[in-house]
Amino acid sequence: MKKIRFMDVSFRDGFQSCFGARVKTEDFLPALEAAVHAGTDNFEIGGGARFQSLYFYCEEDAFTMMDSAREIVGPDINLQTLSRGANVVGLVSQSRDIIDLHAKLFKKHGITTIRNFDALMDIRNLAYSGQCIHDAGLKHQVVVAMMGLPPGLHETYCHTPQFYLDKLKEILDADIPYDSVAFKDASGTTTPAVVHETIKGARKMLPEGTIIQFHTHDTAGMGVACNFAAITGGADIIDLSMAPVSGGTAEVDILTMWQRLRGTEYTLDIDHEKYLEVEALFIDQMYKYYMPPEATAVNPVISFSPMPGGALTANTQMMRDNNTLHLLPDVIKNMREVVVKGGFGASVTPVSQFYVQQAFANTIQGDWKKITDGYGKMVLGYFGRTPSAPDPEVVRLASEQLGLVPTTEDVHDINDRNPELGIEYNRSLLQKAHIPQTDENIFIAATCGAKGIAFLQGDCSTGIRYKADIAVEIKAKTKAEVVAAYHEAHKHDIHQKEVTHRLEELFSKPVPVEAAPAASAAPKVISMAGNFTVFVDGSPFNVTFAEGSSINPQGTPQTSAPAVAAAPAAPAVAAGTPVLAVMPGNVFSISVKVGDDVKEGEEVAVLEAMKMENPVKAPCAGKILSITVAKGDTIGMGEIMMTIG
């Protein structure tokens, strides 16, 4: 019987997929220690979104987290992190000195192996980063990035077994040093047949004894089948997770896969009773965190628009922040065209985020009205070669809007010439901010930008969502207000019966249908007009509410709104030309103050949405008369931010 090894990805990809990567270190260390005692010797512990997220949302240092994990597991356990080739652990590609520093620092802080991928499968991006990983004394796991294409695209080569095997041959021909090979499908959309044929072909190509690892998510419901297809094709290791961060957008559960292999010629060779105990402990440790309903739901729509499991929840978390979650079905629908016209790069970070950002922009501003920075640079070649040529019209628009010409130059050469990249530039930023110029701080500044500098200055805030956050609202507001607010927040993502059930859990007793207040305090009516996707027991349904439909605070539908008092007059706005928000988001920065003179087209603020920083520019020349927003505010598209006169 062949023993199949597994890597437990609960503490990196599991967190990213289910909690948007927003989990405190102290809360998962007991489960990590218990998993080691149960027999796990192979963990994914950091990198990917679990690097930036610690600085952006958790008020923690990623290097301290790595040190703590190593101390818990001891010297012999494999601790693995995820790297994005030339991007290392950020969305922006880096110069050679930062890529080299990444490998040295992760070795210093207890990492054993770095899994290294490039979403575009441009082998040049794997070659230099892989050499740095090897030279730092780490094990290098080189990756072939996979993705299933939506049906009906008439693409006969990209993302087929032959395409993947050709990419593997390019890796071998480039003499990139590696210790193992991984086939990684972040979207969970590759079919079992393609997985099997690819890994079977790779087994024939690779030298005898080469370790092959397979990674997929269960987002589209194919995780178990794809894992088994990989095993029968010749994979040695598969990636699995533990409840509560398993299934759905995350990886298949360890115990589920153990059950699948029972009675076959393969086994995970685990003590299932021990793992039942570890999962129970882990569930208890994670109970205080709010998990969005889409995190563990199987969504067959993903097969038609490849949204990675690790990106889905992170993006829905941001959409909740920006009050745009109701746009998710349209964003996913628009991803299909974005993937095709972008050149078929694998839907994994950072390319998956470029896809989401462009699909979001197409949804908000109209098809191809605005080319986002990341997507535009990708189609122009500034992150490497795409698997196939991007759409010429999109390339033209990107070139015009970004002011860049298409290129086929090596990304590293482009970035080495950029005066705002590299160790010396980031050292100067630290010096200017009076921050110690350590290697770690230089790397944080390079990969986390202004937010990294802010963290190092002590200017940071939590973005973690706890269940108890709702309890705070309960103490501050009346029960009716909390019920209405909770329904408002969740009206687009889950069935109203489930919302009521959650409210009952919050109040620890049934939520009654209360008598309507007096006319002077009429109940809040939540408009439900539009097309939405709701989840019932994990299954998506398309629902259309006609204009006039609504949900009252108790969650019961009504066909017409009761009479309400006239809305109060809008607050007075200073005379002049309004500066409007270009899209819904958070106010990231304001670069002017009242009384400043500005030129037409001058940047006056920056909005952050979906990991994009969107400049807001003055529509005319004049003097800033008023500013009606503050840094950190959440605003809707078209809201007035300031006036110019």
PDB file of C-alpha atoms in Angstrom, residues 47 78-85 88-89 99 102-107 111-117 129-130 132-134 136 138-143 179-180:
ATOM      1  CA  GLY A  47       3.985  33.830   2.714  1.00  0.00           C
ATOM      2  CA  ASN A  78       9.168  21.223   7.454  1.00  0.00           C
ATOM      3  CA  LEU A  79       7.797  24.781   7.558  1.00  0.00           C
ATOM      4  CA  GLN A  80       6.947  25.997   4.089  1.00  0.00           C
ATOM      5  CA  THR A  81       5.986  29.430   2.773  1.00  0.00           C
ATOM      6  CA  LEU A  82       4.554  30.627  -0.521  1.00  0.00           C
ATOM      7  CA  SER A  83       6.360  33.017  -2.857  1.00  0.00           C
ATOM      8  CA  ARG A  84       5.119  34.677  -6.042  1.00  0.00           C
ATOM      9  CA  GLY A  85       8.305  34.601  -8.087  1.00  0.00           C
ATOM     10  CA  VAL A  88       7.802  37.450  -3.616  1.00  0.00           C
ATOM     11  CA  VAL A  89       5.031  38.188  -1.042  1.00  0.00           C
ATOM     12  CA  ILE A  99      14.054  39.039  -4.190  1.00  0.00           C
ATOM     13  CA  HIS A 102      13.387  37.631   0.744  1.00  0.00           C
ATOM     14  CA  ALA A 103      15.106  34.241   0.601  1.00  0.00           C
ATOM     15  CA  LYS A 104      17.790  35.182   3.143  1.00  0.00           C
ATOM     16  CA  LEU A 105      15.284  36.586   5.636  1.00  0.00           C
ATOM     17  CA  PHE A 106      12.911  33.634   5.432  1.00  0.00           C
ATOM     18  CA  LYS A 107      15.831  31.278   6.016  1.00  0.00           C
ATOM     19  CA  ILE A 111      11.567  28.506   7.109  1.00  0.00           C
ATOM     20  CA  THR A 112      12.603  25.192   5.534  1.00  0.00           C
ATOM     21  CA  THR A 113      11.038  25.306   2.069  1.00  0.00           C
ATOM     22  CA  ILE A 114       9.729  28.024  -0.221  1.00  0.00           C
ATOM     23  CA  ARG A 115       7.092  27.095  -2.780  1.00  0.00           C
ATOM     24  CA  ASN A 116       7.805  29.391  -5.706  1.00  0.00           C
ATOM     25  CA  PHE A 117       5.335  30.093  -8.506  1.00  0.00           C
ATOM     26  CA  SER A 129      13.924  33.703  -7.490  1.00  0.00           C
ATOM     27  CA  GLY A 130      14.545  29.954  -7.491  1.00  0.00           C
ATOM     28  CA  CYS A 132      18.070  32.871  -4.648  1.00  0.00           C
ATOM     29  CA  ILE A 133      16.045  30.371  -2.632  1.00  0.00           C
ATOM     30  CA  HIS A 134      18.592  27.647  -3.360  1.00  0.00           C
ATOM     31  CA  ALA A 136      20.065  30.878   0.778  1.00  0.00           C
ATOM     32  CA  LEU A 138      16.392  26.672   1.579  1.00  0.00           C
ATOM     33  CA  LYS A 139      14.592  23.915  -0.277  1.00  0.00           C
ATOM     34  CA  HIS A 140      13.050  25.193  -3.508  1.00  0.00           C
ATOM     35  CA  GLN A 141       9.703  23.785  -4.583  1.00  0.00           C
ATOM     36  CA  VAL A 142       9.132  24.977  -8.130  1.00  0.00           C
ATOM     37  CA  VAL A 143       5.533  25.291  -9.294  1.00  0.00           C
ATOM     38  CA  ASP A 179      14.090  20.064  -4.645  1.00  0.00           C
ATOM     39  CA  SER A 180      10.502  19.180  -5.542  1.00  0.00           C
TER      40      SER A 180
END
